[in-house]
Amino acid sequence: MSSIKKNFLYNAFYQILVIIIPVITTPYISRILGADGIGIYSYSYSIAQYYALFIMLGLNNYGNRTIASVRDNKYLLKATFWSIYALQLGLGLIVVFTYIIYAFWFSNNHSAAIIMSIYVLSSCFDINWFFFGLEKFRATTIRNVLIKILTTILIFFIIREPQDVYKYCLIMVVSMLTSQLVLWPYIKQICGIYRPSWKEIKVHIKPNLVLFLTVLAVSMFKIMDKIMLGFMTNTAQVGFYESSERVISIPTALVTALGTVMLPRMSNLRGRNSETNSLLYKSILFAMFLSTSMSFGIMSVSKTFVPLFYGPGYELCIALYLILLPSCIFFAFGNVLRTQYLLPNEFDSIYVKSAFIGAGINIVINLCLIPYFGAIGAAIGTLIAEMSVCIYQVYKIRKNIAVNRYIISSVPFVLSGVVMFLLLFNIDLSVKSEILKLCIKIIIGILVYSTSFFLQLYIYRKLFKR
């Protein structure tokens, strides 16, 4: 089996676990903590995420790409890792100090904010970018799987009533810190210890800051939504939005896994046009299959799924699904272009500009719609933002690669998803058991999607004789 397939399977396995765990815990948490409790966690976590961003800057992409380019030279690998990490640690100490000031003196909920300081601290030790650059996904996967399982067990044993929201916050952030610390013992055996000079450190500042601009912009429609909702409405609206986001992360999780695996590989293969073009095309097809089948599939069964999954009082999530899930398709297409073409070829300016366009559009829409429509307004902003990011990136690289081919090849996947949704969404099966009804709808959806796709493929081959 090729290393790409192995790495994808490792990462995909973890992403599937990330999908399964919310499926197990969300029905329990939504009933125990309620929308308000989930909102408290989500709002305080979102603010802490902003502080963590200033520690990581653009490292998840920059560090990954840079390590991939020097991994065949042991000395360069050692010097590069420690010089990049020295920058990360220095920023981390400053940011943790400023966050503690916020948590004690300026936060609306001191208890939640103080607990979240553990999460901010964990970013000081986050070296996933190093292992991803080396394409060592096995170590990170095993670590994350074990910690996720332990976290899930603790949630069921400890979280018993609405007042346990702070215990829930503590469980989540301690698991994040633990997941960062357990990788450090591997560092000594891989690249040893090295003391970088200021000259070696400062060369990473400018390119890191360029990619940080993108991270900051993307955060404006990934994190800022919840902060704006909490500020302009109430924690219940944040809770509904957070609950919906947990489920819509299902289609994007495997696409993200694909991008994480392919970024270091495409960076390492940079310049070998025939091989990279072939991998890019295959990745587009795979990403569109995953995103359309899962997004339209969840939308199709949402009327049955939402009451069964969350319990009573979460009906708003049905509407949020219908708005947020189509954004996953634009995310999937754009994610492949970003991680497998723009970033490996250092077209960072296109990536940065697209992110700021999306962020600007999202903030304007949020300001206009959230006061009147709450979480629905935030969802509309996210959908239009993801569309704008993808469209801008496609437009800018249309002359460099065969984008038209990728778009045309994606159409059958999208049409199959639309057909499945139109046939299933309003069907109410005469079945007493809601679980059985959901299972039947899922089976019908798989059959409809598959039939529609292969029928389109058959017609295409007949028309063009291919």
Short mmCIF file of C-alpha atoms in Angstrom, two decimals:
data_model
loop_
_atom_site.label_atom_id
_atom_site.label_comp_id
_atom_site.label_asym_id
_atom_site.label_seq_id
_atom_site.Cartn_x
_atom_site.Cartn_y
_atom_site.Cartn_z
CA MET A 1 0.00 0.00 0.00
CA SER A 2 1.37 3.45 -0.92
CA SER A 3 2.32 5.91 1.83
CA ILE A 4 -0.39 8.32 0.64
CA LYS A 5 -3.07 5.66 1.13
CA LYS A 6 -1.66 4.64 4.51
CA ASN A 7 -1.48 8.24 5.72
CA PHE A 8 -4.97 8.98 4.46
CA LEU A 9 -6.33 5.88 6.19
CA TYR A 10 -4.66 6.88 9.46
CA ASN A 11 -5.99 10.41 9.22
CA ALA A 12 -9.37 9.27 7.92
CA PHE A 13 -9.69 6.79 10.78
CA TYR A 14 -9.12 9.60 13.26
CA GLN A 15 -11.54 11.89 11.43
CA ILE A 16 -14.16 9.13 11.45
CA LEU A 17 -13.63 8.84 15.20
CA VAL A 18 -14.06 12.62 15.45
CA ILE A 19 -17.37 12.13 13.63
CA ILE A 20 -18.53 9.15 15.70
CA ILE A 21 -17.79 10.68 19.11
CA PRO A 22 -20.08 13.71 18.64
CA VAL A 23 -22.74 11.32 17.33
CA ILE A 24 -22.41 9.46 20.65
CA THR A 25 -21.97 12.44 22.99
CA THR A 26 -24.09 15.22 21.42
CA PRO A 27 -27.51 13.63 22.14
CA TYR A 28 -26.42 13.21 25.77
CA ILE A 29 -24.83 16.66 26.14
CA SER A 30 -27.70 18.45 24.37
CA ARG A 31 -30.17 16.91 26.85
CA ILE A 32 -28.05 17.37 29.99
CA LEU A 33 -26.55 20.84 29.42
CA GLY A 34 -29.23 22.21 27.09
CA ALA A 35 -28.70 24.88 24.43
CA ASP A 36 -27.63 27.42 27.09
CA GLY A 37 -24.94 25.15 28.54
CA ILE A 38 -23.57 24.29 25.11
CA GLY A 39 -23.63 27.99 24.31
CA ILE A 40 -21.51 28.84 27.39
CA TYR A 41 -18.88 26.32 26.32
CA SER A 42 -18.94 27.34 22.68
CA TYR A 43 -18.75 31.09 23.37
CA SER A 44 -15.86 30.85 25.85
CA TYR A 45 -14.01 28.34 23.66
CA SER A 46 -14.39 30.58 20.60
CA ILE A 47 -12.76 33.51 22.41
CA ALA A 48 -9.91 31.29 23.64
CA GLN A 49 -9.44 30.09 20.06
CA TYR A 50 -8.66 33.64 18.98
CA TYR A 51 -5.84 33.87 21.49
CA ALA A 52 -4.55 30.46 20.38
CA LEU A 53 -4.48 31.71 16.78
CA PHE A 54 -1.86 34.29 17.74
CA ILE A 55 0.35 31.52 19.10
CA MET A 56 0.05 29.24 16.08
CA LEU A 57 -0.02 32.00 13.44
CA GLY A 58 0.13 30.15 10.08
CA LEU A 59 2.11 27.19 11.42
CA ASN A 60 -0.35 24.46 10.55
CA ASN A 61 0.25 25.22 6.88
CA TYR A 62 3.65 26.95 6.95
CA GLY A 63 5.30 24.50 9.37
CA ASN A 64 3.85 21.50 7.55
CA ARG A 65 5.06 22.76 4.17
CA THR A 66 8.50 23.84 5.39
CA ILE A 67 9.25 20.61 7.24
CA ALA A 68 8.15 18.61 4.18
CA SER A 69 10.66 20.49 2.03
CA VAL A 70 13.66 19.78 4.32
CA ARG A 71 12.82 16.39 5.81
CA ASP A 72 15.43 14.55 3.71
CA ASN A 73 18.28 16.55 5.31
CA LYS A 74 18.73 15.68 9.02
CA TYR A 75 20.64 18.82 9.93
CA LEU A 76 18.19 21.13 8.15
CA LEU A 77 15.28 19.26 9.70
CA LYS A 78 16.66 19.79 13.21
CA ALA A 79 17.51 23.46 12.66
CA THR A 80 14.20 24.20 10.95
CA PHE A 81 12.05 22.55 13.60
CA TRP A 82 13.70 24.28 16.55
CA SER A 83 13.84 27.70 14.89
CA ILE A 84 10.12 27.52 14.03
CA TYR A 85 9.22 26.21 17.47
CA ALA A 86 11.26 28.93 19.21
CA LEU A 87 9.05 31.49 17.43
CA GLN A 88 5.92 29.61 18.49
CA LEU A 89 7.00 29.32 22.14
CA GLY A 90 8.02 32.97 22.40
CA LEU A 91 4.65 34.12 21.07
CA GLY A 92 2.92 31.58 23.30
CA LEU A 93 4.32 32.99 26.53
CA ILE A 94 3.18 36.49 25.59
CA VAL A 95 -0.30 35.38 24.49
CA VAL A 96 -0.93 33.20 27.56
CA PHE A 97 -0.08 36.15 29.80
CA THR A 98 -2.50 38.47 27.96
CA TYR A 99 -5.25 35.82 28.03
CA ILE A 100 -4.94 35.43 31.80
CA ILE A 101 -5.46 39.19 32.15
CA TYR A 102 -8.61 38.91 30.00
CA ALA A 103 -9.92 35.86 31.90
CA PHE A 104 -9.62 37.43 35.36
CA TRP A 105 -10.61 41.03 34.62
CA PHE A 106 -12.56 41.37 31.37
CA SER A 107 -14.49 38.16 30.62
CA ASN A 108 -18.25 37.89 31.11
CA ASN A 109 -17.94 34.40 32.56
CA HIS A 110 -14.76 34.23 34.66
CA SER A 111 -15.06 30.52 35.50
CA ALA A 112 -15.35 29.36 31.89
CA ALA A 113 -12.65 31.79 30.72
CA ILE A 114 -10.15 30.67 33.39
CA ILE A 115 -10.71 27.02 32.48
CA MET A 116 -10.13 27.86 28.81
CA SER A 117 -6.66 29.21 29.69
CA ILE A 118 -5.56 25.54 29.67
CA TYR A 119 -6.54 25.36 26.01
CA VAL A 120 -4.57 28.52 25.19
CA LEU A 121 -1.56 27.04 27.02
CA SER A 122 -1.86 23.80 25.02
CA SER A 123 -1.19 25.76 21.81
CA CYS A 124 2.33 26.47 23.09
CA PHE A 125 3.06 22.75 22.81
CA ASP A 126 1.19 22.02 19.57
CA ILE A 127 3.70 20.46 17.15
CA ASN A 128 1.31 18.55 14.91
CA TRP A 129 2.66 20.59 11.99
CA PHE A 130 6.05 18.89 12.45
CA PHE A 131 4.68 15.35 12.29
CA PHE A 132 2.38 16.18 9.39
CA GLY A 133 5.35 17.61 7.48
CA LEU A 134 7.20 14.32 8.04
CA GLU A 135 4.05 12.43 6.99
CA LYS A 136 4.16 10.58 10.31
CA PHE A 137 0.42 10.26 10.81
CA ARG A 138 0.50 7.02 12.76
CA ALA A 139 1.82 8.60 15.98
CA THR A 140 -0.67 11.47 15.94
CA THR A 141 -3.57 9.16 15.08
CA ILE A 142 -2.94 6.65 17.86
CA ARG A 143 -2.49 9.46 20.38
CA ASN A 144 -5.69 11.23 19.35
CA VAL A 145 -7.76 8.06 19.25
CA LEU A 146 -6.83 7.06 22.80
CA ILE A 147 -7.40 10.55 24.20
CA LYS A 148 -10.75 10.94 22.39
CA ILE A 149 -11.99 7.63 23.77
CA LEU A 150 -10.93 8.56 27.31
CA THR A 151 -12.57 11.99 26.96
CA THR A 152 -15.83 10.39 25.86
CA ILE A 153 -15.84 8.03 28.85
CA LEU A 154 -15.23 10.93 31.24
CA ILE A 155 -18.12 12.93 29.74
CA PHE A 156 -20.60 10.12 30.42
CA PHE A 157 -19.28 9.46 33.94
CA ILE A 158 -18.92 13.07 35.14
CA ILE A 159 -21.49 15.23 33.30
CA ARG A 160 -24.81 14.63 35.07
CA GLU A 161 -26.70 17.97 35.32
CA PRO A 162 -26.82 21.46 33.72
CA GLN A 163 -24.48 22.85 36.39
CA ASP A 164 -21.74 20.51 35.16
CA VAL A 165 -21.04 22.76 32.19
CA TYR A 166 -17.73 23.87 33.79
CA LYS A 167 -16.71 20.26 34.35
CA TYR A 168 -17.44 19.69 30.68
CA CYS A 169 -15.22 22.64 29.76
CA LEU A 170 -12.43 21.25 31.96
CA ILE A 171 -12.63 17.76 30.46
CA MET A 172 -12.40 19.15 26.94
CA VAL A 173 -9.43 21.48 27.50
CA VAL A 174 -7.39 19.02 29.59
CA SER A 175 -7.78 16.46 26.79
CA MET A 176 -6.46 19.05 24.32
CA LEU A 177 -3.41 19.80 26.47
CA THR A 178 -2.70 16.10 26.98
CA SER A 179 -2.90 15.43 23.24
CA GLN A 180 -0.17 18.02 22.63
CA LEU A 181 2.19 16.91 25.41
CA VAL A 182 2.30 13.21 24.54
CA LEU A 183 4.03 13.90 21.20
CA TRP A 184 7.07 15.58 22.73
CA PRO A 185 8.96 12.41 23.75
CA TYR A 186 9.31 11.59 20.01
CA ILE A 187 11.15 14.84 19.25
CA LYS A 188 14.48 13.86 20.84
CA GLN A 189 14.74 10.62 18.89
CA ILE A 190 13.70 12.21 15.57
CA CYS A 191 15.79 15.37 15.48
CA GLY A 192 17.49 15.86 18.85
CA ILE A 193 18.06 19.18 20.60
CA TYR A 194 19.20 22.34 18.86
CA ARG A 195 19.55 25.95 19.98
CA PRO A 196 18.58 28.24 17.07
CA SER A 197 20.00 31.72 16.59
CA TRP A 198 17.82 34.80 16.23
CA LYS A 199 18.85 34.94 12.56
CA GLU A 200 17.44 31.43 12.02
CA ILE A 201 14.24 32.29 13.87
CA LYS A 202 13.43 35.57 12.18
CA VAL A 203 13.43 34.12 8.62
CA HIS A 204 10.19 32.34 9.54
CA ILE A 205 8.35 35.45 10.73
CA LYS A 206 7.31 37.04 7.43
CA PRO A 207 6.05 33.91 5.57
CA ASN A 208 4.34 32.76 8.76
CA LEU A 209 2.59 36.11 9.15
CA VAL A 210 1.40 35.98 5.54
CA LEU A 211 -0.32 32.66 6.14
CA PHE A 212 -1.54 33.89 9.53
CA LEU A 213 -3.54 36.56 7.72
CA THR A 214 -5.42 33.71 6.07
CA VAL A 215 -5.96 31.93 9.38
CA LEU A 216 -7.24 35.17 10.89
CA ALA A 217 -9.57 35.80 7.95
CA VAL A 218 -10.93 32.23 7.97
CA SER A 219 -11.54 32.51 11.72
CA MET A 220 -13.89 35.40 11.01
CA PHE A 221 -16.40 33.01 9.48
CA LYS A 222 -15.46 29.92 11.50
CA ILE A 223 -15.14 31.34 15.02
CA MET A 224 -16.46 34.91 14.88
CA ASP A 225 -19.96 33.66 14.03
CA LYS A 226 -20.37 32.25 17.53
CA ILE A 227 -18.82 35.26 19.23
CA MET A 228 -21.12 37.62 17.31
CA LEU A 229 -24.11 35.41 18.08
CA GLY A 230 -23.27 35.42 21.79
CA PHE A 231 -22.76 39.19 21.79
CA MET A 232 -25.78 40.14 19.64
CA THR A 233 -28.31 37.49 20.74
CA ASN A 234 -28.02 34.90 23.53
CA THR A 235 -26.24 31.68 24.48
CA ALA A 236 -29.18 29.56 23.29
CA GLN A 237 -28.67 30.76 19.70
CA VAL A 238 -24.96 29.95 20.07
CA GLY A 239 -25.95 26.52 21.35
CA PHE A 240 -28.18 25.80 18.34
CA TYR A 241 -25.46 26.96 15.96
CA GLU A 242 -22.75 24.94 17.74
CA SER A 243 -24.94 21.82 17.79
CA SER A 244 -25.53 22.13 14.04
CA GLU A 245 -21.84 22.74 13.33
CA ARG A 246 -20.90 19.52 15.09
CA VAL A 247 -22.95 17.52 12.63
CA ILE A 248 -22.04 19.48 9.50
CA SER A 249 -18.38 18.80 10.33
CA ILE A 250 -19.07 15.22 9.24
CA PRO A 251 -18.79 15.94 5.48
CA THR A 252 -15.76 18.20 5.94
CA ALA A 253 -13.81 15.91 8.29
CA LEU A 254 -12.68 13.40 5.66
CA VAL A 255 -11.97 16.18 3.15
CA THR A 256 -9.81 17.88 5.77
CA ALA A 257 -8.01 14.57 6.38
CA LEU A 258 -7.29 14.33 2.65
CA GLY A 259 -5.89 17.87 2.58
CA THR A 260 -3.72 17.29 5.64
CA VAL A 261 -2.17 14.21 4.06
CA MET A 262 -1.72 15.69 0.58
CA LEU A 263 -0.19 19.08 1.53
CA PRO A 264 3.24 17.69 2.54
CA ARG A 265 3.21 15.20 -0.35
CA MET A 266 2.39 17.87 -2.96
CA SER A 267 4.98 20.19 -1.42
CA ASN A 268 7.57 17.44 -1.74
CA LEU A 269 6.52 16.69 -5.34
CA ARG A 270 6.44 20.35 -6.36
CA GLY A 271 7.51 20.78 -9.97
CA ARG A 272 6.58 17.28 -11.17
CA ASN A 273 3.57 18.44 -13.16
CA SER A 274 2.23 15.15 -14.51
CA GLU A 275 2.14 13.46 -11.12
CA THR A 276 0.72 16.43 -9.20
CA ASN A 277 -1.99 17.10 -11.83
CA SER A 278 -3.15 13.49 -11.67
CA LEU A 279 -3.28 13.52 -7.86
CA LEU A 280 -5.13 16.85 -7.89
CA TYR A 281 -7.83 15.56 -10.26
CA LYS A 282 -8.35 12.35 -8.28
CA SER A 283 -8.57 14.36 -5.05
CA ILE A 284 -11.22 16.66 -6.53
CA LEU A 285 -13.38 13.69 -7.52
CA PHE A 286 -12.98 12.05 -4.12
CA ALA A 287 -13.71 15.28 -2.22
CA MET A 288 -16.83 15.99 -4.28
CA PHE A 289 -18.14 12.47 -3.78
CA LEU A 290 -17.67 12.70 -0.01
CA SER A 291 -19.08 16.21 0.39
CA THR A 292 -22.14 15.86 -1.87
CA SER A 293 -23.21 12.40 -0.72
CA MET A 294 -22.89 13.21 2.97
CA SER A 295 -24.16 16.81 2.87
CA PHE A 296 -27.28 16.11 0.82
CA GLY A 297 -27.72 12.83 2.69
CA ILE A 298 -27.89 14.56 6.09
CA MET A 299 -30.17 17.26 4.66
CA SER A 300 -32.47 14.58 3.25
CA VAL A 301 -33.05 12.91 6.65
CA SER A 302 -32.85 16.07 8.81
CA LYS A 303 -36.57 16.15 9.70
CA THR A 304 -36.27 12.69 11.23
CA PHE A 305 -32.70 12.99 12.46
CA VAL A 306 -32.83 16.28 14.43
CA PRO A 307 -35.61 15.40 16.94
CA LEU A 308 -34.17 11.91 17.38
CA PHE A 309 -30.59 13.12 17.80
CA TYR A 310 -30.92 16.25 19.96
CA GLY A 311 -34.25 15.74 21.67
CA PRO A 312 -37.12 18.27 21.86
CA GLY A 313 -36.49 21.99 21.44
CA TYR A 314 -33.85 21.82 18.70
CA GLU A 315 -36.16 22.18 15.67
CA LEU A 316 -34.21 25.26 14.54
CA CYS A 317 -31.31 22.94 13.68
CA ILE A 318 -33.28 21.56 10.70
CA ALA A 319 -33.23 24.98 9.03
CA LEU A 320 -29.57 25.45 9.99
CA TYR A 321 -28.69 22.13 8.35
CA LEU A 322 -30.34 23.19 5.09
CA ILE A 323 -28.28 26.40 5.00
CA LEU A 324 -24.93 25.21 6.39
CA LEU A 325 -24.53 21.82 4.69
CA PRO A 326 -24.36 23.14 1.10
CA SER A 327 -21.37 25.24 2.22
CA CYS A 328 -19.49 21.95 2.76
CA ILE A 329 -19.47 21.35 -1.00
CA PHE A 330 -17.77 24.69 -1.70
CA PHE A 331 -15.42 24.03 1.21
CA ALA A 332 -14.46 20.63 -0.21
CA PHE A 333 -13.67 21.94 -3.69
CA GLY A 334 -11.74 24.91 -2.30
CA ASN A 335 -9.88 22.80 0.26
CA VAL A 336 -8.39 20.58 -2.45
CA LEU A 337 -7.27 23.63 -4.45
CA ARG A 338 -5.74 25.23 -1.35
CA THR A 339 -3.90 22.26 0.12
CA GLN A 340 -2.84 20.62 -3.14
CA TYR A 341 -2.14 23.54 -5.44
CA LEU A 342 -2.03 27.00 -3.86
CA LEU A 343 -0.03 26.21 -0.71
CA PRO A 344 2.46 23.69 -2.18
CA ASN A 345 3.23 26.15 -5.00
CA GLU A 346 3.41 29.09 -2.55
CA PHE A 347 0.55 31.03 -4.15
CA ASP A 348 -0.10 32.38 -0.66
CA SER A 349 -1.38 35.78 -1.82
CA ILE A 350 -4.35 34.18 -3.64
CA TYR A 351 -5.17 32.15 -0.53
CA VAL A 352 -4.92 35.22 1.72
CA LYS A 353 -7.07 37.44 -0.52
CA SER A 354 -9.76 34.79 -0.92
CA ALA A 355 -9.95 34.34 2.84
CA PHE A 356 -10.31 38.07 3.46
CA ILE A 357 -13.01 38.35 0.81
CA GLY A 358 -14.94 35.57 2.54
CA ALA A 359 -14.36 37.11 5.98
CA GLY A 360 -15.51 40.56 4.87
CA ILE A 361 -18.67 39.22 3.25
CA ASN A 362 -19.42 37.07 6.29
CA ILE A 363 -19.05 39.91 8.81
CA VAL A 364 -21.25 42.27 6.77
CA ILE A 365 -23.99 39.63 6.42
CA ASN A 366 -23.74 38.75 10.12
CA LEU A 367 -24.11 42.39 11.16
CA CYS A 368 -27.16 42.74 8.92
CA LEU A 369 -28.91 39.42 9.67
CA ILE A 370 -27.96 38.17 13.14
CA PRO A 371 -29.95 40.85 15.05
CA TYR A 372 -33.10 39.78 13.18
CA PHE A 373 -32.61 36.07 12.47
CA GLY A 374 -30.05 34.91 15.05
CA ALA A 375 -28.33 31.63 14.15
CA ILE A 376 -30.09 31.54 10.76
CA GLY A 377 -28.41 34.84 9.84
CA ALA A 378 -24.99 33.50 10.86
CA ALA A 379 -25.56 30.36 8.77
CA ILE A 380 -26.44 32.42 5.68
CA GLY A 381 -23.23 34.42 6.18
CA THR A 382 -21.16 31.22 6.37
CA LEU A 383 -22.70 29.77 3.21
CA ILE A 384 -22.10 32.89 1.12
CA ALA A 385 -18.58 33.28 2.56
CA GLU A 386 -17.57 29.72 1.58
CA MET A 387 -19.03 30.25 -1.89
CA SER A 388 -17.08 33.48 -2.38
CA VAL A 389 -13.78 31.95 -1.22
CA CYS A 390 -14.10 28.99 -3.60
CA ILE A 391 -15.22 31.12 -6.57
CA TYR A 392 -12.35 33.60 -6.13
CA GLN A 393 -9.74 30.84 -5.96
CA VAL A 394 -11.15 29.12 -9.04
CA TYR A 395 -11.15 32.42 -10.95
CA LYS A 396 -7.54 33.24 -10.05
CA ILE A 397 -6.06 29.87 -11.08
CA ARG A 398 -8.32 29.19 -14.08
CA LYS A 399 -5.42 29.72 -16.52
CA ASN A 400 -2.91 27.59 -14.59
CA ILE A 401 -4.74 24.29 -14.22
CA ALA A 402 -7.73 22.57 -15.85
CA VAL A 403 -10.35 24.02 -13.49
CA ASN A 404 -13.14 23.66 -16.05
CA ARG A 405 -12.48 19.93 -16.18
CA TYR A 406 -12.73 19.70 -12.40
CA ILE A 407 -16.01 21.63 -12.32
CA ILE A 408 -17.61 19.58 -15.12
CA SER A 409 -16.49 16.34 -13.45
CA SER A 410 -18.11 17.52 -10.19
CA VAL A 411 -21.55 18.13 -11.70
CA PRO A 412 -22.78 14.48 -11.57
CA PHE A 413 -21.99 14.31 -7.85
CA VAL A 414 -23.94 17.51 -7.14
CA LEU A 415 -26.94 16.50 -9.29
CA SER A 416 -27.08 13.09 -7.61
CA GLY A 417 -27.19 14.79 -4.22
CA VAL A 418 -29.94 17.19 -5.32
CA VAL A 419 -32.07 14.33 -6.68
CA MET A 420 -31.66 12.41 -3.40
CA PHE A 421 -32.65 15.47 -1.36
CA LEU A 422 -35.72 16.33 -3.47
CA LEU A 423 -37.04 12.77 -3.27
CA LEU A 424 -36.42 12.17 0.45
CA PHE A 425 -36.76 15.45 2.36
CA ASN A 426 -40.57 15.64 2.50
CA ILE A 427 -41.27 11.90 2.54
CA ASP A 428 -42.88 10.77 5.82
CA LEU A 429 -42.73 7.00 6.05
CA SER A 430 -45.54 5.21 7.89
CA VAL A 431 -43.20 3.61 10.40
CA LYS A 432 -43.71 3.88 14.16
CA SER A 433 -40.07 3.58 15.15
CA GLU A 434 -38.14 6.80 14.42
CA ILE A 435 -34.83 4.90 14.39
CA LEU A 436 -36.19 2.42 11.83
CA LYS A 437 -37.58 5.30 9.77
CA LEU A 438 -34.15 6.97 9.76
CA CYS A 439 -32.41 3.74 8.72
CA ILE A 440 -34.86 3.17 5.85
CA LYS A 441 -34.37 6.75 4.61
CA ILE A 442 -30.60 6.34 4.69
CA ILE A 443 -30.78 3.11 2.66
CA ILE A 444 -33.15 4.72 0.11
CA GLY A 445 -30.84 7.75 -0.08
CA ILE A 446 -27.79 5.59 -0.85
CA LEU A 447 -29.69 3.77 -3.59
CA VAL A 448 -31.03 7.00 -5.13
CA TYR A 449 -27.65 8.74 -5.08
CA SER A 450 -25.84 5.73 -6.57
CA THR A 451 -28.47 5.15 -9.27
CA SER A 452 -28.55 8.80 -10.27
CA PHE A 453 -24.75 9.01 -10.47
CA PHE A 454 -24.25 5.87 -12.56
CA LEU A 455 -27.16 6.81 -14.82
CA GLN A 456 -25.48 10.17 -15.54
CA LEU A 457 -22.19 8.41 -16.15
CA TYR A 458 -23.85 5.98 -18.59
CA ILE A 459 -25.55 8.83 -20.51
CA TYR A 460 -22.27 10.78 -20.66
CA ARG A 461 -20.40 7.81 -22.09
CA LYS A 462 -23.10 7.15 -24.66
CA LEU A 463 -23.20 10.77 -25.79
CA PHE A 464 -19.43 11.18 -26.02
CA LYS A 465 -18.62 7.51 -26.72
CA ARG A 466 -16.08 7.23 -23.92
#
